[in-house]
XYZ file of C-alpha atoms in Angstrom:
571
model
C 39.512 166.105 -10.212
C 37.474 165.770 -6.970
C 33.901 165.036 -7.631
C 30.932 167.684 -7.201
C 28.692 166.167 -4.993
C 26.521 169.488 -4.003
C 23.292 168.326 -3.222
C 20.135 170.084 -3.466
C 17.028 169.968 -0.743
C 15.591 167.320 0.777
C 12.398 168.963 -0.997
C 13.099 169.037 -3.993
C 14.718 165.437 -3.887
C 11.531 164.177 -2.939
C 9.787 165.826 -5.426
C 11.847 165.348 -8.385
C 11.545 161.088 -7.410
C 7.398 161.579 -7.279
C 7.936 163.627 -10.262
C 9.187 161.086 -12.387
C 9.906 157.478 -13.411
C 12.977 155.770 -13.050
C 13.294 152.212 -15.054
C 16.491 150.366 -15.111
C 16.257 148.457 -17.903
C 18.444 147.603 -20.933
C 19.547 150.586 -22.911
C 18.447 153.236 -20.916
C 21.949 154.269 -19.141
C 19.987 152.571 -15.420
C 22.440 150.019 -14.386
C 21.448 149.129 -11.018
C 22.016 145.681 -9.715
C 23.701 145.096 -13.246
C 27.116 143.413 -13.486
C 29.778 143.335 -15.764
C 31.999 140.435 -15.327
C 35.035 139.708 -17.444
C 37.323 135.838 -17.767
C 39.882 137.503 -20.283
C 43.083 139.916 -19.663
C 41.486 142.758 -17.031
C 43.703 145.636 -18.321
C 42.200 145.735 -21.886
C 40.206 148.585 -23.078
C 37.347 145.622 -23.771
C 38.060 142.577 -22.140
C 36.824 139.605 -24.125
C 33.675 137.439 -22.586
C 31.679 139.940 -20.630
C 27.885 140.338 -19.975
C 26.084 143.819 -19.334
C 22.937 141.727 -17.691
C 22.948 138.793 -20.115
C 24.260 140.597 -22.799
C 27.442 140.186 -24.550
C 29.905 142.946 -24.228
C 31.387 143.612 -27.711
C 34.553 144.754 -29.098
C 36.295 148.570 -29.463
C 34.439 149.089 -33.089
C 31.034 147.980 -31.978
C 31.106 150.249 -28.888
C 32.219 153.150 -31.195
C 29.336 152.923 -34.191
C 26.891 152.566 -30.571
C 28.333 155.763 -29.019
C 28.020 157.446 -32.454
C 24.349 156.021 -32.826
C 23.568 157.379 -29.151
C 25.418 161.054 -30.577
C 22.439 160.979 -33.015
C 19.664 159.458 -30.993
C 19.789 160.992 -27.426
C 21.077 164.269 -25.349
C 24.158 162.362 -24.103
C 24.383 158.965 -22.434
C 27.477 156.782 -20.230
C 29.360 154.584 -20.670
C 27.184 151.602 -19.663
C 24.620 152.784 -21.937
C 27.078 152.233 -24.773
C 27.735 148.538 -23.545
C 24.147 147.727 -23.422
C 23.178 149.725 -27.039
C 26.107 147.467 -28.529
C 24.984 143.954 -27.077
C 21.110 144.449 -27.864
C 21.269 146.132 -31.156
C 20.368 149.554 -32.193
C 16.406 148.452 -33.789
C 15.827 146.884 -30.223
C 17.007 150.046 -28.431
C 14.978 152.528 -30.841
C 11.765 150.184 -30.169
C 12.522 149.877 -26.139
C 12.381 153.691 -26.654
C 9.581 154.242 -28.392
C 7.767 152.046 -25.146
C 8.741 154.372 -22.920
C 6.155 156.362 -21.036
C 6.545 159.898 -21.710
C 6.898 162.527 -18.220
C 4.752 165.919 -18.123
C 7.223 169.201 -18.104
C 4.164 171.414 -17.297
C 3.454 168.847 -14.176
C 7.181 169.120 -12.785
C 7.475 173.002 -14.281
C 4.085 173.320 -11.046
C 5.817 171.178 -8.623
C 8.946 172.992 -8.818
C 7.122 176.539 -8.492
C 5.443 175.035 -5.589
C 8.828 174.630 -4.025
C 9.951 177.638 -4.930
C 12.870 175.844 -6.401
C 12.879 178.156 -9.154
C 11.053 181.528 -11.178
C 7.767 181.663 -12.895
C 7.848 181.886 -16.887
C 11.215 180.715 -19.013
C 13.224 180.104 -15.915
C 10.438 177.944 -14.735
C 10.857 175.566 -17.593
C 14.070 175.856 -18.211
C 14.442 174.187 -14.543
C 12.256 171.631 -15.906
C 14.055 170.612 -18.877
C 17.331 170.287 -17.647
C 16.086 167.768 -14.820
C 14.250 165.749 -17.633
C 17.268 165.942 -20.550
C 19.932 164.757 -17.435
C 17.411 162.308 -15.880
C 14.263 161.007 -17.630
C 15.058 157.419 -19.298
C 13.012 158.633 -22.684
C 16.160 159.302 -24.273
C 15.301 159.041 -27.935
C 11.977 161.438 -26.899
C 13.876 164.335 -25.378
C 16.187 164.253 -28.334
C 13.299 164.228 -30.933
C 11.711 166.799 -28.316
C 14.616 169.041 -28.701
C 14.937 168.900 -32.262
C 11.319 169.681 -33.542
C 12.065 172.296 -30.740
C 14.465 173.295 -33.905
C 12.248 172.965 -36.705
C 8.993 174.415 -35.151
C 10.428 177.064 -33.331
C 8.505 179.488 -30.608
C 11.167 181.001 -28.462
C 11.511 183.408 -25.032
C 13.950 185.301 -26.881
C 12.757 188.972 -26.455
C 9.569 187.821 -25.644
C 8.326 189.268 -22.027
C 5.011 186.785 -22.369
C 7.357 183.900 -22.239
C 9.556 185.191 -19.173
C 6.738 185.601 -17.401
C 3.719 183.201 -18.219
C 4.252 180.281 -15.561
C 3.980 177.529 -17.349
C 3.619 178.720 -21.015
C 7.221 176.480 -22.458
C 6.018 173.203 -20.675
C 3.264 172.965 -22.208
C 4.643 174.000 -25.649
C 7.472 171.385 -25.239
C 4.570 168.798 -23.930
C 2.749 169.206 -27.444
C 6.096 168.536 -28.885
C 6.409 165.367 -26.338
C 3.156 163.885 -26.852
C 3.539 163.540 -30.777
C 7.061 163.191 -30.969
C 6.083 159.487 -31.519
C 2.853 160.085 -32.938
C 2.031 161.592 -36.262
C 3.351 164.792 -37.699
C -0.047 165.758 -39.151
C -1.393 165.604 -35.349
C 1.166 167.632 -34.351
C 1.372 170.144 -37.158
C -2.675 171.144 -35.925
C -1.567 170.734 -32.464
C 1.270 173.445 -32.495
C -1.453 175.480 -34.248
C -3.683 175.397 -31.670
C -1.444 175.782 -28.908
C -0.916 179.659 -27.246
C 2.803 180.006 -27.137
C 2.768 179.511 -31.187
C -0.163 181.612 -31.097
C 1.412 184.522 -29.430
C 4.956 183.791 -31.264
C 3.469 183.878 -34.892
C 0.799 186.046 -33.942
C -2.448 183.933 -34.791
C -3.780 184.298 -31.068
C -6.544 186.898 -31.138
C -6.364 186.845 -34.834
C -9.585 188.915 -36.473
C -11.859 188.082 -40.062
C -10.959 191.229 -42.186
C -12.980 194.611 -41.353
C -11.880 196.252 -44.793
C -13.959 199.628 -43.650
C -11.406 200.308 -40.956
C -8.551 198.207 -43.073
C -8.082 195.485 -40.675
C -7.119 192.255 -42.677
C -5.809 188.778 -40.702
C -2.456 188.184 -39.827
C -0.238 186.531 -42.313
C 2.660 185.551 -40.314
C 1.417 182.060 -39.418
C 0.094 181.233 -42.435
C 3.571 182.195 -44.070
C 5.796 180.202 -41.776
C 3.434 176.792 -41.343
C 4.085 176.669 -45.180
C 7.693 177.573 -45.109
C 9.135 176.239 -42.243
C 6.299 173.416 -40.447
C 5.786 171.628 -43.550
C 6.346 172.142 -47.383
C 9.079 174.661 -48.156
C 9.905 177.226 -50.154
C 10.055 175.379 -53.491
C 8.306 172.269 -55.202
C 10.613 169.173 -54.336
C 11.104 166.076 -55.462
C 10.624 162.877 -53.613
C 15.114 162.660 -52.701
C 14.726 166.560 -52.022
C 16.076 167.322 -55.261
C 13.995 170.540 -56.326
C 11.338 170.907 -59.066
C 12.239 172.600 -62.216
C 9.307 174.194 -64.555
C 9.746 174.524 -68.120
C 12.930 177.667 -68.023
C 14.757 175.667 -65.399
C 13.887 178.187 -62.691
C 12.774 176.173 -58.897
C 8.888 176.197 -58.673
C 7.280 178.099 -55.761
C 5.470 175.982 -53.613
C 2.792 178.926 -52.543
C 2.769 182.447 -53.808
C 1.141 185.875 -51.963
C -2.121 184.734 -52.570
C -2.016 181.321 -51.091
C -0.596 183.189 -47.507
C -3.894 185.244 -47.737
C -6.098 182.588 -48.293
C -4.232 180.449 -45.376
C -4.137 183.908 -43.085
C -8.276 182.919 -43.830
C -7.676 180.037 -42.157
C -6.222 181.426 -38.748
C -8.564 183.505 -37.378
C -11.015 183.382 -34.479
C -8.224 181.560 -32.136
C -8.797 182.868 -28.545
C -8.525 182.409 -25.012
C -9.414 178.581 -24.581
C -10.094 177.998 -21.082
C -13.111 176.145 -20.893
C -14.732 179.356 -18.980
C -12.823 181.513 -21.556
C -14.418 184.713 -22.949
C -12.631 187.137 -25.377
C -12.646 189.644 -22.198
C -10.557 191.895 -23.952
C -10.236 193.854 -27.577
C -9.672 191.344 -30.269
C -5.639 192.156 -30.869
C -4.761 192.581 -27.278
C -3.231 190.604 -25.194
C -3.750 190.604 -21.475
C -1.499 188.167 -19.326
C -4.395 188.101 -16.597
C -6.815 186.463 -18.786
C -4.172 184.131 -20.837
C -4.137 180.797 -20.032
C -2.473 177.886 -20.966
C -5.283 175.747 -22.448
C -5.252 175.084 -26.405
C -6.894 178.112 -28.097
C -10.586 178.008 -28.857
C -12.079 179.321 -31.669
C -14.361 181.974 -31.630
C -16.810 181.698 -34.622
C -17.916 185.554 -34.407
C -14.082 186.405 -35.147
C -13.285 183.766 -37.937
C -13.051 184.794 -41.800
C -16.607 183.525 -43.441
C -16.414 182.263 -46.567
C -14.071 179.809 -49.064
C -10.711 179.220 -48.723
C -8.544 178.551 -51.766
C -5.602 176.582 -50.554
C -2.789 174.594 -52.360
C -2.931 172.407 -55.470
C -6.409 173.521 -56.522
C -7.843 172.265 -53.182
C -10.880 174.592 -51.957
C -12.495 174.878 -48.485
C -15.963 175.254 -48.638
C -17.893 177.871 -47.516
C -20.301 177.375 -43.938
C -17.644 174.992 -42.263
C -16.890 175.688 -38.584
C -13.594 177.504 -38.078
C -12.428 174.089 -36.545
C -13.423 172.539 -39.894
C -11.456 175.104 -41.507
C -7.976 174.513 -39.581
C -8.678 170.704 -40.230
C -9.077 171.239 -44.187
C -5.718 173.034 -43.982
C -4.637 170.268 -41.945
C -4.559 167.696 -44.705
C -3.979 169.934 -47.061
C 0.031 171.030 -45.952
C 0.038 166.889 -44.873
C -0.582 165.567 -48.229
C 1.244 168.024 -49.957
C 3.882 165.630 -51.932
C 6.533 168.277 -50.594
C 6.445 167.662 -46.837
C 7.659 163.931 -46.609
C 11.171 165.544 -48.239
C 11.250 168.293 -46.258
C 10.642 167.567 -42.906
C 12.578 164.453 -43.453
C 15.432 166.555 -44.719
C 15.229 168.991 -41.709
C 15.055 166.030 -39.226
C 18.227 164.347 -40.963
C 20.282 167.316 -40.467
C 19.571 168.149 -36.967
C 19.804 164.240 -36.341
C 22.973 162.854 -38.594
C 24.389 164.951 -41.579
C 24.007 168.358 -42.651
C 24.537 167.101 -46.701
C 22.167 163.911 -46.430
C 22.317 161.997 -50.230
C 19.268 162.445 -52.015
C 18.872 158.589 -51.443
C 19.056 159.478 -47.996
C 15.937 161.438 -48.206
C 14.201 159.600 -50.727
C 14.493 156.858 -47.947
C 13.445 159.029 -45.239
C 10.286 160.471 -47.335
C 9.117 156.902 -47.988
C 8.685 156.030 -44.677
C 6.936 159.381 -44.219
C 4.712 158.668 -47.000
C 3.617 155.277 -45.440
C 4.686 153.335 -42.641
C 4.156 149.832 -44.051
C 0.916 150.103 -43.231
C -0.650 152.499 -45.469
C -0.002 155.255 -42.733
C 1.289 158.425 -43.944
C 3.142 160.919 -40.980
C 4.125 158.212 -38.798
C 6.985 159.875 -36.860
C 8.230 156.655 -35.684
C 8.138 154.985 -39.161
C 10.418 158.178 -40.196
C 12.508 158.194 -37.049
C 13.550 154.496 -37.733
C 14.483 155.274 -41.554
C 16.576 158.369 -40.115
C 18.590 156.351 -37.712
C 18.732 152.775 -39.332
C 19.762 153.931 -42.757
C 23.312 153.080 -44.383
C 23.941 156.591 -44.504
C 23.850 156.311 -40.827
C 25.186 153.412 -39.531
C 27.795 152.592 -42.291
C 31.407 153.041 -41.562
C 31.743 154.708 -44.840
C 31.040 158.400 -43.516
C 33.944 158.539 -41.138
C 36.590 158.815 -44.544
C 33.889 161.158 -46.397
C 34.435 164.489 -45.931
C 30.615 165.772 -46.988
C 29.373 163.180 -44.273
C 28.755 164.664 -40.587
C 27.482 167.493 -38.938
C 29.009 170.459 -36.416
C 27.461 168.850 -33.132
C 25.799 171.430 -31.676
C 26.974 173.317 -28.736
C 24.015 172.659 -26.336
C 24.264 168.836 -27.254
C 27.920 169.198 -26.152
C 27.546 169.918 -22.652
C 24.260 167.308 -22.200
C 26.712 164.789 -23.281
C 29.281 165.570 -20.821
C 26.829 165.812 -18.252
C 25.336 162.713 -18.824
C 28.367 161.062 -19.954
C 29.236 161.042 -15.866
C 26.324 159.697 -14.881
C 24.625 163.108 -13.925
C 21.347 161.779 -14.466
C 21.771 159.283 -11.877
C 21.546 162.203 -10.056
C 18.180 164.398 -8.824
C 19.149 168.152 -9.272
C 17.701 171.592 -10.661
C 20.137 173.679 -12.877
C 18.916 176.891 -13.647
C 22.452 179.214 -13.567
C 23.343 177.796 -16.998
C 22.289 180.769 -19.042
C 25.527 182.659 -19.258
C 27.707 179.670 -20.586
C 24.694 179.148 -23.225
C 24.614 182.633 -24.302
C 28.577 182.431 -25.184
C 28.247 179.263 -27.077
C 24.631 180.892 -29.019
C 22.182 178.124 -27.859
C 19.486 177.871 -25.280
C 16.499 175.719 -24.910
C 13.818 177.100 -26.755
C 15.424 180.498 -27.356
C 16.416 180.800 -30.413
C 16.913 184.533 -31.907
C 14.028 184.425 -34.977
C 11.666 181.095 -36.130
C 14.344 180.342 -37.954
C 16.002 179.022 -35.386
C 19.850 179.218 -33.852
C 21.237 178.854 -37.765
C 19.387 178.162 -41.247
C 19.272 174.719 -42.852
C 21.046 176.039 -45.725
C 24.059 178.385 -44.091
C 27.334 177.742 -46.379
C 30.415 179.002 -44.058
C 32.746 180.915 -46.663
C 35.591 178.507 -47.619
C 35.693 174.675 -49.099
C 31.915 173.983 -47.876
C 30.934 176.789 -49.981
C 32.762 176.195 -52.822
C 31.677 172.615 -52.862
C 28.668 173.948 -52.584
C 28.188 171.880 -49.380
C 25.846 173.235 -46.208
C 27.337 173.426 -42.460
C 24.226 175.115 -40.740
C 25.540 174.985 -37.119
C 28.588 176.950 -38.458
C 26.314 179.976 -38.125
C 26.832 180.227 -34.746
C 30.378 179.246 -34.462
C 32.440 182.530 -35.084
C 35.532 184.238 -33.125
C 32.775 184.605 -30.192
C 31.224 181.606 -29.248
C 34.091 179.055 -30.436
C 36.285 181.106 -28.205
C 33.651 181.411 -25.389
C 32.679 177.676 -25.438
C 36.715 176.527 -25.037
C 36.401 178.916 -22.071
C 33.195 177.009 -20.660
C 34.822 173.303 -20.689
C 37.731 175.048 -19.105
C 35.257 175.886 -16.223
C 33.335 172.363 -16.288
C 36.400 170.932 -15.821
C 38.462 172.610 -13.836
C 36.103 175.073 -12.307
C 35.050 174.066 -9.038
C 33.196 177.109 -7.930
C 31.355 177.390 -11.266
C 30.301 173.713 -10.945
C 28.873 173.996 -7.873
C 27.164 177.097 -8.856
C 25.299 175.324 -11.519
C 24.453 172.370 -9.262
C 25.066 169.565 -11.770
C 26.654 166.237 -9.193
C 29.291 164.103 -11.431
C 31.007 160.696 -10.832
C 34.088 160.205 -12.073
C 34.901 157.001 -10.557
C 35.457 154.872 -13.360
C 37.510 157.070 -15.361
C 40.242 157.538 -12.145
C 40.857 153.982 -12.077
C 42.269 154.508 -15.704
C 44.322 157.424 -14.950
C 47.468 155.693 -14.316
C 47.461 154.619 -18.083
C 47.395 157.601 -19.848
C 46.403 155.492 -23.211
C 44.215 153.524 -21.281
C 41.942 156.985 -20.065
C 42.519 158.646 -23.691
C 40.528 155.489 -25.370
C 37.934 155.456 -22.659
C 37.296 159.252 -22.915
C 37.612 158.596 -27.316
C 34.652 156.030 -27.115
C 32.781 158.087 -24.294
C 32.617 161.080 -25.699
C 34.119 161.642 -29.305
C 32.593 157.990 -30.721
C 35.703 156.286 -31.410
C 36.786 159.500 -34.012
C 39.526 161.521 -32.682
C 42.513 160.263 -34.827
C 45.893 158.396 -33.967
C 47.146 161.659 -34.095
C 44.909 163.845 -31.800
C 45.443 160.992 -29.072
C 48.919 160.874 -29.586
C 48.683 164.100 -28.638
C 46.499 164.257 -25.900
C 48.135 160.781 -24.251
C 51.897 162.545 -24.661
C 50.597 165.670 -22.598
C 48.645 163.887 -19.690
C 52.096 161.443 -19.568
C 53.116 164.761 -18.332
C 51.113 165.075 -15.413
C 51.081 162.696 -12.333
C 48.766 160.111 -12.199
C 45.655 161.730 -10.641
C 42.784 164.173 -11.045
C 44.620 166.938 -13.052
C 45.746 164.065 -15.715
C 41.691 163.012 -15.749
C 40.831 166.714 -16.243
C 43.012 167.376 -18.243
C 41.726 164.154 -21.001
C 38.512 165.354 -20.947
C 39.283 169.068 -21.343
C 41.292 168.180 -24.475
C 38.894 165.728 -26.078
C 35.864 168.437 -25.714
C 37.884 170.812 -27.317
C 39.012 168.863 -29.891
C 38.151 169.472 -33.922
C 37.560 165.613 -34.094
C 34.982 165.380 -31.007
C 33.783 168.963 -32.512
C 32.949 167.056 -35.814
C 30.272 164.261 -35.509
C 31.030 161.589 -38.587
C-alpha cells in the first residue's frame, strides 16, 4: 500500500504549528527522540527487555487491556502510545492528561478562515476539529469533548444558523472543552448561556409571558435540561436502578408544571456582546446582529416573579434573572438523580452500553464527592469511569452483556491515528459523504437526542434479554453496508485518500508483512485490542498467506480487521 503523503500549503502548515502545542511526552502518542531497544529474540511480537524512554515494554496481554483502555479514553492512538500507556500505568496516563493545556477551536476555526483554508459556519469547524481529534496531545479531552458533544447535544443538522454563523460550533465545543475537566454544574449553566444551545432549544430571545396577546415562554429548554442535561425522566436510585412509589409504577422526576415554572427561568437571554442591544423583535433572529458572546440577560424581557422548581425548592421573587438561572443551577445539580444519570450516560458512550448497577453506584459516588467534599467534579467521575473493575477487568471479554458497538465516527479516528496521522499537520474537510453513510458527524446529530437513544433495544437476543445496544440504531442494511464500502476506500482507495487529505505512515507495519501472523497480531493489538479470536485471525492470516509479501497483503490485514464483528464489538 504506498503511503499518502499529499501535503497541504506551506500556509496552512505554518499556521496549524502556531496554532497549537505539540509535547512529546510519555503517553501522548509524541515519540520523538524516543527509543525502543530490545536484548531478547527480535522476531517476537514483544521482545522481552525493552524501554519506551525508561519505561519497560510489557508483554502481549498488557499491551492489549492498554489498547482497550485507549478504545475508551481517546479518539484513536498508535502503536507507541500503547507501549508507553502499558509501562506507566493507566492512573498516571489519565492524570498526565488531565495536565494538559487545553487548545481554542474558535482560535484555529479564525485562523483557518483567514487562510481561506476552508468555509464559514459548520464547515469552518468541522476543519477545526478534525485537525485537533488527529493532532492535539489532549487525548482524554477531545474524547470527553466528543462525548458530552453526545449527551448535550446542539447540532447543524437542518439548521441554516449553524452552516452559516462563522464560528458558532467552536465556541460551543470550547464550552464543552473548558469544563470537560472542570465541574458539571459549571458547565450545565455554561451550555445555558451559550447561543448555539440558545438557538438549538430555543431559549435565545426567549420573552416573560404577555397572556393579553397569549405569548407564554418557551418550554423546550426547560424540558430537555431536565430530561436529557441532568436528572432524567424518572426518580433513580443511587446504582441507576429506578424509584418505585407505592403501586410499583417509576416516579416522574418533573411533571408539566415543573417545565413551566423552569420555562420561568429562561427568559430574557439575548444578544450578549458587550455593546449588545435587543436591535430586533424579541423572537427574531437576525444573523447580522448575532454574535458569538455568551447570552446576556435582558431584565425588561425576564418572567417577574417566584419560581417553583423541584423537590419543594422555591426561587424567590425580586432576584436578577442571573440569580434566577443560578437558583436553577443548584437546583438540577443537587438533585439526588443526576450523579446516576449522567454517570450512566457517560459510561455508555465511554465503556458498556449495560453498565452493573455497581458500576454506576461507583460512578455516582465520585459524582457526589470527589474525596474532598466536592460534588460534580468531572475528573473525580472520569477516573471512577475508566479505573473501575468493570473496566479494566479481564472478565468482560467472556461476558456477553459487557461492551459496546464502537461507534462509527470513533472507527475511522482510530485508523487515522492508529498510522500516526496526527504526526501529521493537515485540514480534512471532504469527509462528509463517508460520515453520512455510516450516520455520524461531529456535532450533527438528527434531533437532541442524539445519533441513537441510550435505551434503543435492537429486535433479537438484546431485546429479549432485555439488554440495551444504543449504537445499533444507526447500524441497519444502510450504513453497515456503506461503512464496509468506506474502509474499502481508506484502504485501497488512493484517489479518495488524497481527496480527503489525511497523510499516513505505514512503515512499521510493512516490515511485518512478510509474516503474515506476525502483521495479523500487530494490526489485533493496534486496532481491535487484542479481541479478534483465534478464529477470525486464522482467517484473516490464511487469506493474506495468499497474497505476496507487500502492500496488497498490508491492505488487505487492515481492511479485514476493520470490518471485522470482533474489532466491530469493543469488550
Amino acid at each position: 500500500m504506498k503511503k499518502v503523503l499529499r501535503c497541504f500549503t506551506l500556509l496552512f502548515f505554518s499556521i496549524c504549528l502556531h496554532a497549537q502545542t505539540h509535547r512529546d511526552f510519555v503517553g501522548a502518542g509524541h515519540d520523538n527522540g524516543i527509543v525502543v531497544t530490545t536484548s531478547h529474540d527480535e522476531n517476537a511480537l514483544n521482545p522481552g527487555d525493552s524501554s519506551v524512554d525508561g519505561f519497560e515494554v510489557v508483554n502481549t496481554d498488557l499491551l492489549a487491556d492498554a489498547s482497550r483502555f485507549l478504545a475508551q479514553a481517546t479518539m484513536g492512538y498508535d502503536y507507541a502510545t500503547i507501549q508507553m500507556t502499558a509501562a506507566m500505568g493507566f492512573e498516571a496516563w489519565i492524570e498526565e492528561q488531565f495536565a494538559l493545556p487545553r487548545q481554542s477551536y474558535e482560535d484555529l476555526g479564525e485562523i483557518i478562515s483567514e487562510a481561506g483554508e476552508a468555509g464559514q459556519g459548520w464547515s469552518n469547524y468541522r476543519s477545526a476539529w478534525w485537525n485537533y481529534v488527529l493532532s492535539a496531545p489532549d487525548q482524554l479531552r477531545q474524547r470527553i469533548n466528543y462525548n458530552l458533544s453526545e449527551l448535550l447535544v446542539v447540532s447543524g443538522f437542518g439548521n441554516d444558523f449553524f452552516e452559516d454563523v462563522g464560528n458558532l460550533s467552536n465556541v460551543y465545543y470550547d464550552v464543552l472543552g473548558e469544563n470537560a475537566f472542570g465541574n458539571y454544574r459549571t458547565l450545565l449553566r455554561d451550555i445555558s448561556l451559550n447561543p448555539s444551545m440558545g438557538i438549538y432549544l430555543s431559549h435565545l430571545n426567549n420573552p416573560r409571558s404577555d397572556p393579553a396577546n397569549n405569548i407564554h415562554p418557551d418550554e423546550n429548554y426547560a424540558r430537555e435540561v431536565m430530561q436529557l442535561f441532568s436528572i432524567g425522566l424518572y426518580e433513580l436510585n443511587n446504582d441507576g436502578t429506578r424509584k418505585l412509589d407505592g403501586n410499583g409504577n417509576f416516579i416522574p422526576t418533573y411533571n408539566n408544571n415543573d417545565i413551566r415554572e423552569f420555562a420561568k427561568i429562561f427568559t430574557g437571554f439575548g444578544d450578549g456582546r458587550p455593546e449588545g442591544q435587543w436591535g430586533i423583535e424579541i423572537g427574531e433572529l437576525d444573523l447580522d446582529s448575532f454574535s458569538t458572546y455568551p447570552m446576556k440577560m435582558y431584565e425588561q424581557w425576564h418572567e417577574p416573579g417566584e419560581k417553583r422548581l423541584l423537590n419543594g425548592q422555591i426561587v424567590p421573587a425580586g432576584q436578577s434573572g442571573l440569580q434566577d438561572l443560578e437558583s436553577a443551577m443548584d437546583n438540577l445539580h443537587n438533585h439526588p438523580n443526576i450523579g446516576p444519570f449522567i454517570g450512566n450516560a457517560l459510561i455508555q458512550l465511554l465503556v458498556t452500553s449495560n453498565p452493573t448497577p455497581q458500576y454506576i453506584s461507583n460512578v455516582a459516588n465520585a459524582y457526589n464527592n470527589n474525596g474532598s467534599g466536592v460534588r460534580g467534579d468531572m475528573q473525580a467521575v472520569i477516573r471512577a469511569i475508566l479505573l473501575d473493575n468493570e473496566a479494566r477487568s479481564c472478565s468482560p471479554l467472556n461476558n456477553p452483556t459487557a461492551g459496546k458497538m464502537r461507534e462509527p465516527l470513533l472507527r475511522f479516528t482510530n485508523y487515522l491515528r492508529a498510522f500516526n496521522a496526527e504526526k501529521q499537520t493537515f485540514l480534512i474537510d471532504n469527509m462528509l459523504d463517508w460520515i453520512q453513510a455510516t450516520g455520524q458527524a461531529p456535532v450533527y446529530a438528527s434531533s437532541v437526542f442524539n445519533f441513537f437513544l441510550p435505551t434503543y433495544q435492537p429486535q433479537g437476543d438484546i431485546a429479549r434479554a432485555n439488554l440495551v445496544a444504543p449504537v445499533f440504531q444507526i447500524h441497519n442494511s444502510s450504513t453497515s453496508i456503506g461503512y464496509v464500502n468506506k474502509v474499502n476506500e481508506w484502504v485501497f482507495d488512493e484517489t479518495y485518500m488524497e481527496i480527503t487529505n489525511p497523510m499516513l505512515d505505514f512503515t512499521e507495519e510493512m516490515e511485518l508483512v512478510e509474516d503474515a501472523t506476525a502483521l495479523v497480531n500487530r494490526l489485533d493489538i493496534l486496532l481491535a485490542c487484542g479481541q479478534l479470536s483465534g478464529t477470525t485471525k486464522a482467517i484473516i492470516v490464511n487469506t493474506l498467506e495468499q497474497l505476496d509479501a507487500n502492500d496488497d497483503r498490508l491492505a488487505l490485514g487492515i481492511y479485514l480487521t476493520m470490518i471485522a464483528p470482533d474489532y466491530a464489538i469493543l469488550k
